[in-house]
Coordinates of C-alpha atoms in Angstrom, one line a residue:
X23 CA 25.3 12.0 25.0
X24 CA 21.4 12.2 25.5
X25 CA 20.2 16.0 25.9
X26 CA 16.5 14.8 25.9
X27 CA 13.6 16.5 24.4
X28 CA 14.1 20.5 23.8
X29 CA 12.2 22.7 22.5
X30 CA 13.2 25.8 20.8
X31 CA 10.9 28.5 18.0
X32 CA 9.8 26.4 15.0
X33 CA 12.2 27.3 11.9
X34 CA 9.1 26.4 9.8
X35 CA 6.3 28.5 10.8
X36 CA 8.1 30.8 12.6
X37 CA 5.6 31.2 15.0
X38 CA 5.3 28.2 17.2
X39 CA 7.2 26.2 19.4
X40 CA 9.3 23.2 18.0
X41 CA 10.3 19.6 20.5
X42 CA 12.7 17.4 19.8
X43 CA 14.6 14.8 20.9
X44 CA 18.5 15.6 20.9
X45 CA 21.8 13.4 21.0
X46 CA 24.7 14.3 20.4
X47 CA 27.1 11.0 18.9
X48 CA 31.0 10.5 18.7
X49 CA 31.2 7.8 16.2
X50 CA 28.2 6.0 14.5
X51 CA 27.6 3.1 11.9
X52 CA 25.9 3.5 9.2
X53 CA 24.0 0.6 9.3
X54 CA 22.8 2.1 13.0
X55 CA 22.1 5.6 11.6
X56 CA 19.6 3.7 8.7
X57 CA 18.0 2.4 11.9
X58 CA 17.4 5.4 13.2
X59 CA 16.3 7.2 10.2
X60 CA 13.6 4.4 9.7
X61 CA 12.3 6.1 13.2
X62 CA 12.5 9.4 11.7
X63 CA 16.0 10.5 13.0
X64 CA 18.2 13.2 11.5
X65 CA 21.4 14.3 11.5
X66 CA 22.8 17.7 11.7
X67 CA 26.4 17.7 11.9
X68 CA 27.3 15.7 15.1
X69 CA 24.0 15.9 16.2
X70 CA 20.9 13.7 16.0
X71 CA 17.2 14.5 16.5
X72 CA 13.8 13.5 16.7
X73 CA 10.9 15.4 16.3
X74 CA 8.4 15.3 18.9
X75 CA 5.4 15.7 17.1
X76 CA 2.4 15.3 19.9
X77 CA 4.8 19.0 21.8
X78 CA 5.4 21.0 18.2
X79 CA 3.3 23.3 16.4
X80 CA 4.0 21.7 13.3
X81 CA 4.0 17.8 12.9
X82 CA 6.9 17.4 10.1
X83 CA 6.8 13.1 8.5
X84 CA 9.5 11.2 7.2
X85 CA 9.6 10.2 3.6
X86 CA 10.8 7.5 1.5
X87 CA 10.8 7.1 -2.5
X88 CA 11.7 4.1 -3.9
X89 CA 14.5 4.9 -7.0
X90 CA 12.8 2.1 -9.6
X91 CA 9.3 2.8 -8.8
X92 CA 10.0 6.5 -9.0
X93 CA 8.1 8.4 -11.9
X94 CA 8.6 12.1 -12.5
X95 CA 5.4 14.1 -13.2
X96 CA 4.9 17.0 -15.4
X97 CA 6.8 19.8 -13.5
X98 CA 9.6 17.8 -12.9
X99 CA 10.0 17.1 -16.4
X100 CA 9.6 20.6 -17.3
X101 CA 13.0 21.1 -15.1
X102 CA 14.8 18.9 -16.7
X103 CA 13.4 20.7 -20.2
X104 CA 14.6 23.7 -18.6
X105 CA 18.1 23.0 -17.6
X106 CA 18.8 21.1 -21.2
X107 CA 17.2 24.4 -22.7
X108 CA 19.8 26.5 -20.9
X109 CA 22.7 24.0 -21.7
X110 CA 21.8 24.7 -25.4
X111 CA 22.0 28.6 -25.0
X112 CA 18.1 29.3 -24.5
X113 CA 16.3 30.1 -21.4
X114 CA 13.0 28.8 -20.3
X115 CA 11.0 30.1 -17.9
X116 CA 9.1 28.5 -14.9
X117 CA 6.1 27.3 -17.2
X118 CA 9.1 25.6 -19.7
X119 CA 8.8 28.0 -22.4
X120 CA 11.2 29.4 -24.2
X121 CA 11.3 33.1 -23.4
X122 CA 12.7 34.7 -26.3
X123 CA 10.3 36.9 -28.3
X124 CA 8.9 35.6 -31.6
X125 CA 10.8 38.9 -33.3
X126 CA 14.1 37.2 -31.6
X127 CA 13.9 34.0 -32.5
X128 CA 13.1 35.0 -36.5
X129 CA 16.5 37.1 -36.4
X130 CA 17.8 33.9 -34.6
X131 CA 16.6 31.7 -37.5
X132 CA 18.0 34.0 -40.9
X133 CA 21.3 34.0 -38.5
X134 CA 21.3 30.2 -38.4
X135 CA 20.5 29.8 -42.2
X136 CA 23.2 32.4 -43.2
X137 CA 25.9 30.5 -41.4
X138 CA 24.7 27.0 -43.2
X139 CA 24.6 29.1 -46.6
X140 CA 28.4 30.4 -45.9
X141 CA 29.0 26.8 -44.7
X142 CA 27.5 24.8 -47.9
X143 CA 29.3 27.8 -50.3
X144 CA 32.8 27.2 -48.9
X145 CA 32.7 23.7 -49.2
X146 CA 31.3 23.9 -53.0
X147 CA 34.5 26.7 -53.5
X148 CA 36.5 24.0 -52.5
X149 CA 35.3 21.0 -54.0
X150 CA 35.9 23.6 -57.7
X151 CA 39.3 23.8 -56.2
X152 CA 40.0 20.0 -56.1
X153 CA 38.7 19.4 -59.3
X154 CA 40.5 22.5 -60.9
X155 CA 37.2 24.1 -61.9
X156 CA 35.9 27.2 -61.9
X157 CA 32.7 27.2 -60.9
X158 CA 29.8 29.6 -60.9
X159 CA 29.1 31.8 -59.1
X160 CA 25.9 32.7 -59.2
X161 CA 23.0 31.3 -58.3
X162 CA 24.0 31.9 -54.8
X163 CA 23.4 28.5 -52.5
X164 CA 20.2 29.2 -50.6
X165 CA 18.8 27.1 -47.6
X166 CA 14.9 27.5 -46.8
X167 CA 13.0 25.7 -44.2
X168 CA 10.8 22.7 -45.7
X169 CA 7.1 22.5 -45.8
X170 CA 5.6 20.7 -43.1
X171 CA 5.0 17.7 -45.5
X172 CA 8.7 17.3 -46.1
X173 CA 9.4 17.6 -42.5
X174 CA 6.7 14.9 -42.0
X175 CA 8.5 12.7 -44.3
X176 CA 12.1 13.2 -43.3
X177 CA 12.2 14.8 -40.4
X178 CA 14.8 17.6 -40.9
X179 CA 14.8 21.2 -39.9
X180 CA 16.2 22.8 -42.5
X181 CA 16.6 21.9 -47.0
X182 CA 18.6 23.0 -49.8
X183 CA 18.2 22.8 -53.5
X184 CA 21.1 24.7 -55.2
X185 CA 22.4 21.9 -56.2
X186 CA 19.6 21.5 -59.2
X187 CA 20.8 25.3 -60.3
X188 CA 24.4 24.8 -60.3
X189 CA 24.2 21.5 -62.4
X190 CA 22.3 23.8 -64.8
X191 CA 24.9 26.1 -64.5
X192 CA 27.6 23.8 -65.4
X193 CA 25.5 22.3 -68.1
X194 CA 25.3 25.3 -70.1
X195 CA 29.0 25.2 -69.6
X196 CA 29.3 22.1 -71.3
X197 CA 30.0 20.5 -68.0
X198 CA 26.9 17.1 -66.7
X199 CA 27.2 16.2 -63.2
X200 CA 24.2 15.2 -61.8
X201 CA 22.9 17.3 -59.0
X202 CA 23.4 14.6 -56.4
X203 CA 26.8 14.1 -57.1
X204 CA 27.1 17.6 -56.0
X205 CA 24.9 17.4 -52.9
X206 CA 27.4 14.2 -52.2
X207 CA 30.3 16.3 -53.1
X208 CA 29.7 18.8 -50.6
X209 CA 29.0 17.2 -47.7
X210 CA 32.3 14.9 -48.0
X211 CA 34.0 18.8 -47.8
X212 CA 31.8 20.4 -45.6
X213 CA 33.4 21.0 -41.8
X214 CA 30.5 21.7 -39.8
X215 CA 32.9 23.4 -36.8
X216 CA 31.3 26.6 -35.7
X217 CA 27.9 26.1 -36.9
X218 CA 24.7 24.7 -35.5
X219 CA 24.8 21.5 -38.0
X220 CA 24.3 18.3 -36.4
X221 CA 24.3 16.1 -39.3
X222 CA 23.3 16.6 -43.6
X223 CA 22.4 14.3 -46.1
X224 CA 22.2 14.1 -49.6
X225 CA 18.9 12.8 -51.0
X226 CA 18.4 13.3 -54.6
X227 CA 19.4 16.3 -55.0
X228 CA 18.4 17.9 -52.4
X229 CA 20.6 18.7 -49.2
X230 CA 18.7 18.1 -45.8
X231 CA 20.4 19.6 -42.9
X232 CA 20.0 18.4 -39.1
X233 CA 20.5 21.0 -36.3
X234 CA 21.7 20.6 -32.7
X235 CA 19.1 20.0 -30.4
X236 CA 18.3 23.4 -29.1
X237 CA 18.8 25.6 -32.2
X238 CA 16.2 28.4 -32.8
X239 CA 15.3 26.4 -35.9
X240 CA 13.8 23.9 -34.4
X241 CA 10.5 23.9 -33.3
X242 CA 8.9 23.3 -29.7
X243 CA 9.1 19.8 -28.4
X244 CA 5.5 19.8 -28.7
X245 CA 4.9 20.4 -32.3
X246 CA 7.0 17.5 -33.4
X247 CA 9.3 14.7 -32.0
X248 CA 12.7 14.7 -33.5
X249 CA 14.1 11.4 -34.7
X250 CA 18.5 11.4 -34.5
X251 CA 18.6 7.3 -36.5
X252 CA 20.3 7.5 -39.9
X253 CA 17.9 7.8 -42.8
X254 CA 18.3 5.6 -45.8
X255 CA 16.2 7.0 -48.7
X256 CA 14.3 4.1 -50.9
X257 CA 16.2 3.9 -54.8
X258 CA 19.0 6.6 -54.3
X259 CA 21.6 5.8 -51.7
X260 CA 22.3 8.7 -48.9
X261 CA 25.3 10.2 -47.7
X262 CA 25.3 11.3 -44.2
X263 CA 27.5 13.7 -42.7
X264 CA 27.4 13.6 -38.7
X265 CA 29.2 15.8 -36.0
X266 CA 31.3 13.1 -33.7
X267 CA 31.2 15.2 -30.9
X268 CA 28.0 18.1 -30.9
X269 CA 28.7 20.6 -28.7
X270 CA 27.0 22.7 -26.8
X271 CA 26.5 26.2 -25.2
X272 CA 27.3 25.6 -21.5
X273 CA 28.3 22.2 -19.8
X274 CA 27.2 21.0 -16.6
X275 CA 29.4 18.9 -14.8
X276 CA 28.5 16.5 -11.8
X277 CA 31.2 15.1 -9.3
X278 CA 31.0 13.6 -6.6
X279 CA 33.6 13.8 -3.5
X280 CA 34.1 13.0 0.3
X281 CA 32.7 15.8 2.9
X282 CA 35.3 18.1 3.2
X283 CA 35.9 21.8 3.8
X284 CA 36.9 23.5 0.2
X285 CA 36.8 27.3 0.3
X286 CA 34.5 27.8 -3.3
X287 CA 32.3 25.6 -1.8
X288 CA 32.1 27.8 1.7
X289 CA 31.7 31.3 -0.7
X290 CA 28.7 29.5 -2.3
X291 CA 26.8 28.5 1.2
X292 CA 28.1 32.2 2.4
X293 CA 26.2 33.4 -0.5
X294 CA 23.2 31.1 -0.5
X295 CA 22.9 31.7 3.1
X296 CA 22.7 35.4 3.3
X297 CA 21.3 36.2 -0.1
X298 CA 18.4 33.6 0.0
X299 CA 17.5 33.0 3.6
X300 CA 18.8 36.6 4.6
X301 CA 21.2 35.6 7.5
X302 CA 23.7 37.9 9.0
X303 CA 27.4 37.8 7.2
X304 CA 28.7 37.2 10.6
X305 CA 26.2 34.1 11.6
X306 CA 27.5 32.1 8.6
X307 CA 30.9 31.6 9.2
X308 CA 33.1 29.1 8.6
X309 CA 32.8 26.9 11.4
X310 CA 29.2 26.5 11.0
X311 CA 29.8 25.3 7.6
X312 CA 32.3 23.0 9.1
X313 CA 29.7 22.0 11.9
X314 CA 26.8 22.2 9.8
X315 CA 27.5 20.4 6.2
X316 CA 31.4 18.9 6.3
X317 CA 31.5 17.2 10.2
X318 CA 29.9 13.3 9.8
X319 CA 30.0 10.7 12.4
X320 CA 30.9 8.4 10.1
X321 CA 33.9 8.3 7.7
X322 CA 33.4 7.5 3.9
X323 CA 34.9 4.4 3.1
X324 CA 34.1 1.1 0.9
X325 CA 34.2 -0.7 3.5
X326 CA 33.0 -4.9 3.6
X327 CA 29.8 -4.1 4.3
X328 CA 29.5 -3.1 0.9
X329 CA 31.5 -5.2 -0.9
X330 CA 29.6 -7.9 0.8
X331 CA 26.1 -6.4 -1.0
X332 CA 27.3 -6.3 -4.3
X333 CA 27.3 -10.2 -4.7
X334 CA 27.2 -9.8 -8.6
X335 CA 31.6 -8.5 -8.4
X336 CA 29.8 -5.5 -11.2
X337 CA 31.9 -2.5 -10.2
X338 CA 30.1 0.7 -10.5
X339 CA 31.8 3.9 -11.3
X340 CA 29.6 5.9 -9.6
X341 CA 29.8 3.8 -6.5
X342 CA 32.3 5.3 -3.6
X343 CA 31.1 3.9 -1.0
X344 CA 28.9 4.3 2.8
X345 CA 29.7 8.2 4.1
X346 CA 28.6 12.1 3.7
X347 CA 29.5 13.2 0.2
X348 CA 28.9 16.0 -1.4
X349 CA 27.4 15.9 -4.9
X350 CA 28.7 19.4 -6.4
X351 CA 27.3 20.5 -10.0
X352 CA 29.4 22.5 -12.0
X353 CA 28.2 25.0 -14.9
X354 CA 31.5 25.9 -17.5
X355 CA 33.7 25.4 -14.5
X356 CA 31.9 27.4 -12.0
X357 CA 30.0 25.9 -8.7
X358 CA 26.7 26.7 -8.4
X359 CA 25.1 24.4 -6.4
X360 CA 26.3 22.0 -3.9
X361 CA 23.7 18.5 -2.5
X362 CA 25.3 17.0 0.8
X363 CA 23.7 13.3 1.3
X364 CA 24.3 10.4 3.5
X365 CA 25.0 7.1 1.6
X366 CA 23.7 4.0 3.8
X367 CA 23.3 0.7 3.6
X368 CA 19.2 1.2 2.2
X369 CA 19.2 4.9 0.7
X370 CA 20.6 8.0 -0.1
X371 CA 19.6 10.7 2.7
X372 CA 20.0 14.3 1.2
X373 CA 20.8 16.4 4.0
X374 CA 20.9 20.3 2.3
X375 CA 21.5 21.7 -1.0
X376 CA 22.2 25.5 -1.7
X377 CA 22.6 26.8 -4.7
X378 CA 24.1 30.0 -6.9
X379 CA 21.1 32.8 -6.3
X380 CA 21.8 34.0 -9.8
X381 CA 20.6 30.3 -10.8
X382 CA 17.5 30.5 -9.2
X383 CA 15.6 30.2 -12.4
X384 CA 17.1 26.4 -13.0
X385 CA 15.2 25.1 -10.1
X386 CA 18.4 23.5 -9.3
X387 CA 16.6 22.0 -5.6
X388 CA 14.2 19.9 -7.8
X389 CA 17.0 18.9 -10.4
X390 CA 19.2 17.8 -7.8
X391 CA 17.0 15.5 -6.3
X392 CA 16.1 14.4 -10.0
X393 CA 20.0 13.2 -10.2
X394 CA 19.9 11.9 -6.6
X395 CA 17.1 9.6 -7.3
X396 CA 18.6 8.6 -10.7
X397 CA 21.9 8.0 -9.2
X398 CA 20.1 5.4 -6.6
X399 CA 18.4 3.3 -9.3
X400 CA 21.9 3.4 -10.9
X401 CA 23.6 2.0 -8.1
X402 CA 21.0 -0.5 -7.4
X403 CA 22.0 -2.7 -10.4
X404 CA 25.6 -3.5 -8.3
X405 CA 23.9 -2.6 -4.1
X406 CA 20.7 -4.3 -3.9
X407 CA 19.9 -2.8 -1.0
X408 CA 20.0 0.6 -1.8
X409 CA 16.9 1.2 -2.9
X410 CA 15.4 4.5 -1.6
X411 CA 15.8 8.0 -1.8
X412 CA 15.0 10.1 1.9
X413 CA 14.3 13.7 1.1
X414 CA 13.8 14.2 4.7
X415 CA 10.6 15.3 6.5
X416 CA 7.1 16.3 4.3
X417 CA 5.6 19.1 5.8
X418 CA 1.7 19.7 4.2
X419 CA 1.4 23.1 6.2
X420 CA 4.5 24.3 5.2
X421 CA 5.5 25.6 1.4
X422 CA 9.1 24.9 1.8
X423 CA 8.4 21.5 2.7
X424 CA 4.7 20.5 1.1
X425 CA 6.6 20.1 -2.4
X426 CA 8.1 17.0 -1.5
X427 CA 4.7 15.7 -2.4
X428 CA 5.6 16.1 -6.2
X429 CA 8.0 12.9 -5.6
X430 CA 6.1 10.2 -6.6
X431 CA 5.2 7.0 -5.8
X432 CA 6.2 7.5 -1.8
X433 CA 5.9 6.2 1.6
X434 CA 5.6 8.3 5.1
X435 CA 6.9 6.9 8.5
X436 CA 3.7 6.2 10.9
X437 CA 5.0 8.1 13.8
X438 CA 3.3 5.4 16.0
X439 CA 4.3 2.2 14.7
X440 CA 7.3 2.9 12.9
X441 CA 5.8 1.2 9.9
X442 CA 6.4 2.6 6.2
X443 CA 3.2 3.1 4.4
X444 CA 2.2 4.7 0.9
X445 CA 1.6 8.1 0.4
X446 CA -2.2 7.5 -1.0
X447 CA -3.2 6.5 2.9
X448 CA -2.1 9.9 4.4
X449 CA -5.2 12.5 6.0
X450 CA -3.7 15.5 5.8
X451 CA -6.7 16.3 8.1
X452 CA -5.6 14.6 10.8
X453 CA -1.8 16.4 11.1
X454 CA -3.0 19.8 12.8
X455 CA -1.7 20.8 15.7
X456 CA -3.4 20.0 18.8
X457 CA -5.1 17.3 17.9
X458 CA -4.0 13.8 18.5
X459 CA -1.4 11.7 16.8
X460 CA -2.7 9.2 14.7
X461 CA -1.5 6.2 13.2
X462 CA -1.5 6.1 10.1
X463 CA -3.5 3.2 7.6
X464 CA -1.9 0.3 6.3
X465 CA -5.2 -0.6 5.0
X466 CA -5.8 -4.9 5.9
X467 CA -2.3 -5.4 7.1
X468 CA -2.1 -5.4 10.6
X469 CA 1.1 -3.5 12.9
X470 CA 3.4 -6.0 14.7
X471 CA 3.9 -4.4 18.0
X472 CA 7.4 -3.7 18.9
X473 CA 9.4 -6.3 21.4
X474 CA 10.4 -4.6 24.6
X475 CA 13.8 -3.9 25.1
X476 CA 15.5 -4.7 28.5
X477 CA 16.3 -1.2 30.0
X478 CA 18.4 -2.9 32.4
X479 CA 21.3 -4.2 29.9
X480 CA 21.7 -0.9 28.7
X481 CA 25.8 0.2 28.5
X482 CA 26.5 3.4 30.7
X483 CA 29.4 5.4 30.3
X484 CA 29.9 7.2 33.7
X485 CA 32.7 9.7 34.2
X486 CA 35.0 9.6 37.1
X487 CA 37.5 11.8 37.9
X488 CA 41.1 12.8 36.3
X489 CA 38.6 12.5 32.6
X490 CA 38.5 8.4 33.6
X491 CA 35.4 6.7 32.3
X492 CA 33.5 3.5 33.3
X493 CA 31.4 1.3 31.2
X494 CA 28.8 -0.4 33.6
X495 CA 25.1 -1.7 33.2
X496 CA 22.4 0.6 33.8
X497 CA 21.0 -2.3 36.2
X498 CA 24.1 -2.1 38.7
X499 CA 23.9 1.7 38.8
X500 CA 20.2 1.3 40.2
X501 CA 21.0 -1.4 42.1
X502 CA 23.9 1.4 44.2
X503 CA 21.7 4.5 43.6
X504 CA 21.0 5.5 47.1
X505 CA 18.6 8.4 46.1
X506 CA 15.0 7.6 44.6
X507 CA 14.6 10.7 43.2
X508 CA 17.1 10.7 41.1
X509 CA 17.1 6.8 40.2
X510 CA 13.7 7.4 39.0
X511 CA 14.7 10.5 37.1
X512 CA 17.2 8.6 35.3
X513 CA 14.9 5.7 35.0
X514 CA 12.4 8.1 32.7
X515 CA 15.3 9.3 30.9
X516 CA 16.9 6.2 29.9
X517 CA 13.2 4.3 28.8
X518 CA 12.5 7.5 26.7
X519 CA 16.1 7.2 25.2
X520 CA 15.3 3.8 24.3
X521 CA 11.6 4.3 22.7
X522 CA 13.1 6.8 20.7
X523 CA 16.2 4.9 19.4
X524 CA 14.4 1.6 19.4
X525 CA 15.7 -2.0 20.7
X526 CA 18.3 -2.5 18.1
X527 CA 20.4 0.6 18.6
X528 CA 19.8 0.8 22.1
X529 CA 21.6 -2.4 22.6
X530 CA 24.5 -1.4 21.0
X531 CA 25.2 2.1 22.0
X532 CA 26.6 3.4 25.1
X533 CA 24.9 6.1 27.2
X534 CA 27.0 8.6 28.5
X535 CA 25.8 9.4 31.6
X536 CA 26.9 13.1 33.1

């Protein structure tokens, strides 16, 4: 049903006037939706617009990124930093540094090296046990952190040299065994459960001990890169002693399921929506959510269409097939944030994320679309065709939308041609409002002009009475239409439906005509 162009208060500077073209759709294929979204159409719900750009106050521009080609800059690794800092019990803030005071993290570090001293002693008690010795007890085992040079050479975070005392010890006992036998000796009874040791190794002597990533220990990221291969030390053999499964602080879990209505998922948009963007409690009720982010035109299914694409037979586990899904991220169990995209036969459209407010720190809008984009170059191996991730509409005037520019290498939509060109050949300059629309630059290529579409073949659904509908041509409803007024009034109705929607969808939808 074609509503034509509306125009309503812009939602983005809240001061203007917004146009667009509306349409509301029954049922829809995919493969037309990624038709219209490659003439910068979006959904909402059951609905479908077009932004009118040359009638609103501010020009809004599709956007394409292609998954392989994507690279992410400096923020956008310093979100991902962020959220693996978190994960590890640490909090970073927006600048990706670790916010805990210096005095903090020195109490931290004697904390850590106390629970590896406890660790190493217990395992040397038992170790006397096996053996039916008594061993001594004093000097007590001690771990220090290594100079620089020895964390140059061997890459550890943390050393320990008791082993040299306690074979002295023993020796005055009358008892030789070397000092690496003991460092072997230890580790082989050391359980590293409950402690913040990744991995030890006996070299020498000496017992080097490899944290978790994450562990106040550890320096920044940018004082020295950490290297997690096995060492092998030249003329003594080493024993290494690694944690099969490290854990850590808080894990983050990503699922991905059909668009449906499930109530945790409604309390998170109730309190994203009123906490964030301050809505009314009564305004966000549960049939907008149902409206808004569940109801799809199309169902999700793997249908042929895609099992035709992946020629290669790979099966994907990530792969569900074409549909609205949403992509829910899960911290220790709990939901806190929530992506809905569209999965088509060329891209992933994400359609809205919200998010826990008490998250907000996490910058969980930028790390979803990190995992979106990630999650297209996945599937690409199997779905050759899906190659591009649509973040929807860049906006330059407009904060909430100018970041999308951080997303690169990308391509905008020329609102004139319909022709997808890179990001470098955008003048910002020529976007303000009043002035005219321009195309924009393909640089030497030249635009194909579109073919004409025959107006006249177009399928009209006409309503009759007792709720009886007939499908004719719109050429045999001029043809009877007595009245010029209204024949031409449909006329401009039906060619702007069809330079909006373009020759391929045009001929295969039906317009309902009231």
């Amino acid at each position: 049903r074609d509503y034509g162009r509306r125009s309503t208060s812009c939602g983005y500077c809240e001061v203007g006037t917004a146009t667009a073209h509306h349409v509301e759709i029954g049922t829809l294929d995919v493969v037309q939706y990624q038709k219209l979204l490659n003439r910068g159409w979006r959904r909402c719900g059951m609905w479908l617009y077009q932004p009118v750009l040359e009638a609103s106050c501010c020009r809004t521009i599709a956007m394409r990124v292609r998954a392989v080609d994507w690279k992410p800059n400096k923020e956008l690794k310093k979100c991902v930093r962020r959220m693996d800092a978190y994960l590890n019990g640490e909090r970073r803030n927006k600048a990706g540094k670790l916010e805990n005071t210096q005095e903090v993290r020195n109490t931290e570090k004697e904390r850590t090296k106390s629970m590896c001293e406890n660790a190493l002693e217990n395992a040397w008690k038992r170790c006397m046990e096996q053996k039916n010795m008594d061993g001594p007890r004093c000097p007590a085992w001690k771990v220090t952190t290594p100079s620089k040079k020895a964390c140059t050479k061997f890459q550890m975070d943390l050393c320990c040299s008791t082993p040299f005392s306690m074979a002295a010890r023993l020796l005055k006992r009358g008892e030789t065994i070397d000092p690496h036998t003991i460092a072997i000796d230890v580790i082989k009874n050391l359980q590293a459960e409950g402690t913040p040791i990744e991995r030890m190794q006996a070299v020498r002597g000496f017992i080097n001990i490899f944290l978790f990533k994450g562990s106040e220990v550890q320096k920044d990221e940018e004082e020295r890169p950490r290297k997690m291969n096995r060492m092998v030390t030249e003329g003594c053999k080493s024993v290494v002693m690694e944690n099969k499964h490290p854990q850590q602080k808080h894990r983050l879990d990503i699922t991905i399921v059909p668009a449906r209505f499930e109530e945790e998922s409604y309390e998170l948009f109730f309190l994203y929506q009123t906490q964030i963007h301050k809505q009314a409690p009564s305004a966000v009720s549960r049939s907008h959510y149902l409206d808004f982010l569940v109801s799809t035109p199309f169902p999700c299914t793997n249908n042929a269409l895609a099992r035709e694409e992946n020629r290669q037979g790979t099966p994907c586990p990530e792969w569900h097939g074409y549909g609205t899904f949403h992509h829910q991220y899960k911290i220790d169990g709990k939901l806190v944030a929530v992506g809905v995209v569209d999965i088509l036969p060329e891209c992933l459209s994400s359609k809205y994320l919200f998010w826990h407010p008490d998250y907000h720190d996490l910058s969980l809008g930028k790390y979803s679309a990190i995992q979106e984009i990630q999650w297209v170059a996945r599937v690409q191996k199997t779905h050759r065709q899906l190659q591009y991730y649509y973040p929807g509409y860049y906006l330059p005037s407009c904060p909430k939308m100018a970041y999308k520019a951080i997303y690169q290498p990308a391509e905008l939509l020329c609102p004139l041609t319909y022709k997808w060109v890179p990001f470098s050949n955008f003048d910002h300059s020529l976007f303000q409002a009043g002035s005219p629309l321009p195309r924009l630059r393909l640089g030497a290529e030249q635009t194909s002009q579109e073919t004409p579409t025959d107006i006249y073949g177009t399928k009209v659904v006409v309503q009759v009475s007792d709720g009886k509908a007939l499908i004719v041509l719109f050429r045999d409803i001029m043809l009877n239409q007595s009245n010029a007024a209204a024949g031409n009034e449909l006329y401009t109705r039906i060619m702007m439906w069809h330079s909006a929607v373009g020759p391929d969808v045009a001929k295969q939808a039906y317009y309902l005509l009231n």
